[in-house]
Every structure is written in structure tokens, then in C-alpha cells.
Amino acid sequence: MASKTAKTAQEVLMADFQALVSDTERLLEHTATLAGDQADELREQIHDSLLKARETLQLTEESLRQRGQAAVTAAEDYVQSNPWQSVGIAAGVGFLIGLLATRR
């Protein structure tokens, strides 16, 4: 369950960032009608920045996937090797959340 939630959160984050890059690329295309050397230079800088951002996104995505998967695997291994401790910790956390929720 935790692995599905982590993967879903990562996928949402990556999809949002990719949408941002895509929207910026479309904006860059729409500004192509602007004239002047400064506009051309600005468009080129934005284009270069977008390429760098896309490369960084790909590297970050892979790194996040690996780290997230490692964390999920470690948590699952701990729970499987220490089931009673895990139940105790979960019960304690649930108790504390219950106390905090009833104080409102």
C-alpha cells in the first residue's frame, strides 16, 4: 500500500512538472511572432533553460524512483522481520493521533 502511494505521488509530481515544461514550450512558440534581436535572444535563452530543465527532470525522476523504492523496501522488510514491534508502533501512533484529534 505504501509503495502504491509513493509511486502515485511521484507520478503526480513528475506529470505536473512535465506539464509546466510543456506549457512553457508552447508559450515560447507563441512568442515567436515578436520581433527584434532581444526577443530572439530571450527565446533562445528560454529554450536552453527548458532543455536543461527537461534533462534535470529525467535525472531527478530516476533518482526519486530509486530512493523511494529503497525506502519502501526497507520499511516492508522491517515490518516483515519485526511484526509485533510494527503493530506496537502503529498502535502508539494511532493512539497519539486520537489524543490530538479529541483535543480540538
Short mmCIF file of C-alpha atoms in Angstrom, two decimals:
data_model
loop_
_atom_site.label_atom_id
_atom_site.label_comp_id
_atom_site.label_asym_id
_atom_site.label_seq_id
_atom_site.Cartn_x
_atom_site.Cartn_y
_atom_site.Cartn_z
CA MET A 1 0.00 0.00 0.00
CA ALA A 2 2.78 2.43 0.91
CA SER A 3 4.60 1.58 -2.28
CA LYS A 4 1.50 2.40 -4.36
CA THR A 5 1.05 5.73 -2.56
CA ALA A 6 4.70 6.68 -3.02
CA LYS A 7 4.61 5.78 -6.70
CA THR A 8 1.39 7.73 -7.20
CA ALA A 9 2.81 10.83 -5.51
CA GLN A 10 5.95 10.63 -7.61
CA GLU A 11 3.95 10.20 -10.80
CA VAL A 12 1.75 13.19 -9.97
CA LEU A 13 4.79 15.36 -9.24
CA MET A 14 6.51 14.34 -12.45
CA ALA A 15 3.35 14.84 -14.51
CA ASP A 16 2.89 18.33 -13.07
CA PHE A 17 6.47 19.31 -13.82
CA GLN A 18 6.25 17.91 -17.34
CA ALA A 19 3.04 19.88 -17.90
CA LEU A 20 4.83 23.03 -16.73
CA VAL A 21 7.69 22.45 -19.18
CA SER A 22 5.22 21.71 -21.97
CA ASP A 23 3.21 24.87 -21.27
CA THR A 24 6.40 26.93 -21.24
CA GLU A 25 7.41 25.46 -24.60
CA ARG A 26 4.01 26.40 -26.04
CA LEU A 27 4.40 29.92 -24.67
CA LEU A 28 7.80 30.10 -26.31
CA GLU A 29 6.28 29.06 -29.65
CA HIS A 30 3.52 31.68 -29.35
CA THR A 31 6.06 34.45 -28.74
CA ALA A 32 7.83 33.60 -31.99
CA THR A 33 5.94 36.44 -33.66
CA LEU A 34 7.72 39.02 -31.53
CA ALA A 35 10.37 40.86 -33.47
CA GLY A 36 13.76 42.14 -32.52
CA ASP A 37 17.16 40.86 -31.56
CA GLN A 38 16.38 40.96 -27.84
CA ALA A 39 13.25 38.86 -28.31
CA ASP A 40 15.21 36.30 -30.32
CA GLU A 41 17.92 36.19 -27.67
CA LEU A 42 15.34 35.82 -24.91
CA ARG A 43 13.60 32.97 -26.73
CA GLU A 44 16.93 31.20 -27.21
CA GLN A 45 17.75 31.52 -23.51
CA ILE A 46 14.33 30.20 -22.54
CA HIS A 47 14.72 27.31 -24.96
CA ASP A 48 18.13 26.42 -23.50
CA SER A 49 16.75 26.63 -19.97
CA LEU A 50 13.89 24.33 -20.91
CA LEU A 51 16.27 21.75 -22.35
CA LYS A 52 18.33 21.82 -19.17
CA ALA A 53 15.19 21.57 -17.03
CA ARG A 54 13.96 18.59 -19.02
CA GLU A 55 17.30 16.79 -18.59
CA THR A 56 17.33 17.59 -14.87
CA LEU A 57 13.76 16.33 -14.59
CA GLN A 58 14.69 13.00 -16.12
CA LEU A 59 17.67 12.57 -13.80
CA THR A 60 15.67 13.64 -10.76
CA GLU A 61 12.79 11.36 -11.67
CA GLU A 62 15.05 8.32 -11.82
CA SER A 63 16.78 9.27 -8.56
CA LEU A 64 13.45 9.77 -6.78
CA ARG A 65 12.14 6.47 -8.04
CA GLN A 66 15.21 4.63 -6.81
CA ARG A 67 15.24 6.32 -3.39
CA GLY A 68 11.51 5.90 -2.94
CA GLN A 69 11.65 2.25 -3.86
CA ALA A 70 14.58 1.72 -1.48
CA ALA A 71 12.66 3.38 1.38
CA VAL A 72 9.53 1.33 0.71
CA THR A 73 11.55 -1.88 0.51
CA ALA A 74 13.35 -1.10 3.77
CA ALA A 75 10.05 -0.36 5.54
CA GLU A 76 8.45 -3.54 4.21
CA ASP A 77 11.48 -5.60 5.27
CA TYR A 78 11.38 -4.11 8.77
CA VAL A 79 7.67 -4.81 9.15
CA GLN A 80 8.10 -8.37 7.94
CA SER A 81 11.04 -9.08 10.23
CA ASN A 82 9.54 -7.29 13.27
CA PRO A 83 5.76 -7.66 13.01
CA TRP A 84 4.94 -7.17 16.71
CA GLN A 85 7.10 -4.09 17.04
CA SER A 86 5.46 -2.69 13.94
CA VAL A 87 1.99 -3.33 15.37
CA GLY A 88 3.04 -1.65 18.63
CA ILE A 89 4.44 1.39 16.84
CA ALA A 90 1.32 1.68 14.68
CA ALA A 91 -0.91 1.40 17.75
CA GLY A 92 1.10 4.07 19.58
CA VAL A 93 0.96 6.45 16.64
CA GLY A 94 -2.77 5.82 16.27
CA PHE A 95 -3.28 6.50 19.98
CA LEU A 96 -1.37 9.80 19.76
CA ILE A 97 -3.33 10.89 16.71
CA GLY A 98 -6.54 10.01 18.54
CA LEU A 99 -5.49 12.12 21.52
CA LEU A 100 -4.63 15.06 19.31
CA ALA A 101 -7.88 14.76 17.39
CA THR A 102 -10.03 14.74 20.54
CA ARG A 103 -8.36 17.89 21.97
CA ARG A 104 -9.94 20.07 19.33
#
